[in-house]
Amino acid sequence: MPADVIAIDGPAASGKSTIAKGIAKKLDAAFVSTGAMYRAVAWKAINAGIDPDKVDEKALRKVLDSLQMSYEPAPGGSKELMVDGQFLAHELRSPEVSANASKLATLPIVRERMAALQRAMAGRGLIVMEGRDIGTVVFPDAKYKFFLTASPMERARRRLAQEGESKDGATVESVAKEIEERDCLDMSRAIAPLKKADDATLVDSSGMQVEEVLQKILEEIKSR
Ligand code: CDP
């Protein structure tokens, strides 16, 4: 039986979180950002003094063994990722965490742990899960798969508009370069690289409003 999962994969700053949250709301489904989970690993690794370019495997294993993650009701009412008993919305979105998350996400031990946690989060009704490898590796049998993208310049503009997510003095060009570096790392890694699943529907959201993208995806879901 196919997994009760709507997989939304795609490159950095393609709007996956906004769209996946919107779809989950409209369908009254659960929402999981797997990017936030990799970011939580990076955040905890930074606090443990782990150098992402020269990883101390023992220290990283300790970080992973003690890391607690689950979606819990937050003060605003929606369910948010709780990391070691805290809601870390802003902390997880810093440029340093972004860069380190992509580096640590290349490591087999990190990917195995995250995929196991993500699979354990499913199975209790419909779930919208967004990331890089959901339709290809974590849930290759997902009921619905989408690959969301947008032009590099549009993605850079969207990221720059998100407060606290770019370095001070960042420009569209410098953000585009950072995004490209991260995408390159994500696409070229040996395990679970970023790529469109053969059976995923490609959605290019360049020039589209959020509501238009949501409608396009919902129509596709309803047509099946
Ligand atoms: O928000 P943004 O698109 O910039 O990134 P994110 O979705 O929060 O993911 C942060 C990083 O985690 C990515 O650049 C990937 O390196 C990694 N990631 C991954 O490897 N696999 C996933 N399923 C999700 C994220």
PDB file of C-alpha atoms in Angstrom, residues 10-12 106 132 147 155 179-196:
ATOM      1  CA  GLY A  10      13.155  20.806  -4.178  1.00  0.00           C
ATOM      2  CA  PRO A  11      16.213  23.056  -3.992  1.00  0.00           C
ATOM      3  CA  ALA A  12      16.988  25.728  -1.394  1.00  0.00           C
ATOM      4  CA  THR A 106      26.250  14.554   3.387  1.00  0.00           C
ATOM      5  CA  ARG A 132      15.307  16.917  -0.644  1.00  0.00           C
ATOM      6  CA  PHE A 147       9.276  18.685  -7.050  1.00  0.00           C
ATOM      7  CA  ARG A 155      14.847  32.006  -5.009  1.00  0.00           C
ATOM      8  CA  ILE A 179      22.130  29.005  -2.480  1.00  0.00           C
ATOM      9  CA  GLU A 180      23.983  27.653  -5.509  1.00  0.00           C
ATOM     10  CA  GLU A 181      26.792  26.312  -3.310  1.00  0.00           C
ATOM     11  CA  ARG A 182      24.307  24.519  -1.091  1.00  0.00           C
ATOM     12  CA  ASP A 183      22.344  23.111  -4.045  1.00  0.00           C
ATOM     13  CA  CYS A 184      25.610  21.852  -5.583  1.00  0.00           C
ATOM     14  CA  LEU A 185      26.489  20.055  -2.362  1.00  0.00           C
ATOM     15  CA  ASP A 186      22.952  18.628  -2.101  1.00  0.00           C
ATOM     16  CA  MET A 187      22.912  17.426  -5.726  1.00  0.00           C
ATOM     17  CA  SER A 188      26.389  15.941  -5.786  1.00  0.00           C
ATOM     18  CA  ARG A 189      26.455  14.006  -2.503  1.00  0.00           C
ATOM     19  CA  ALA A 190      26.762  10.231  -2.716  1.00  0.00           C
ATOM     20  CA  ILE A 191      23.780   9.431  -0.499  1.00  0.00           C
ATOM     21  CA  ALA A 192      20.249  10.647  -1.182  1.00  0.00           C
ATOM     22  CA  PRO A 193      21.217  13.512  -3.504  1.00  0.00           C
ATOM     23  CA  LEU A 194      18.686  16.205  -4.350  1.00  0.00           C
ATOM     24  CA  LYS A 195      16.885  15.156  -7.517  1.00  0.00           C
ATOM     25  CA  LYS A 196      13.374  14.886  -8.863  1.00  0.00           C
TER      26      LYS A 196
END
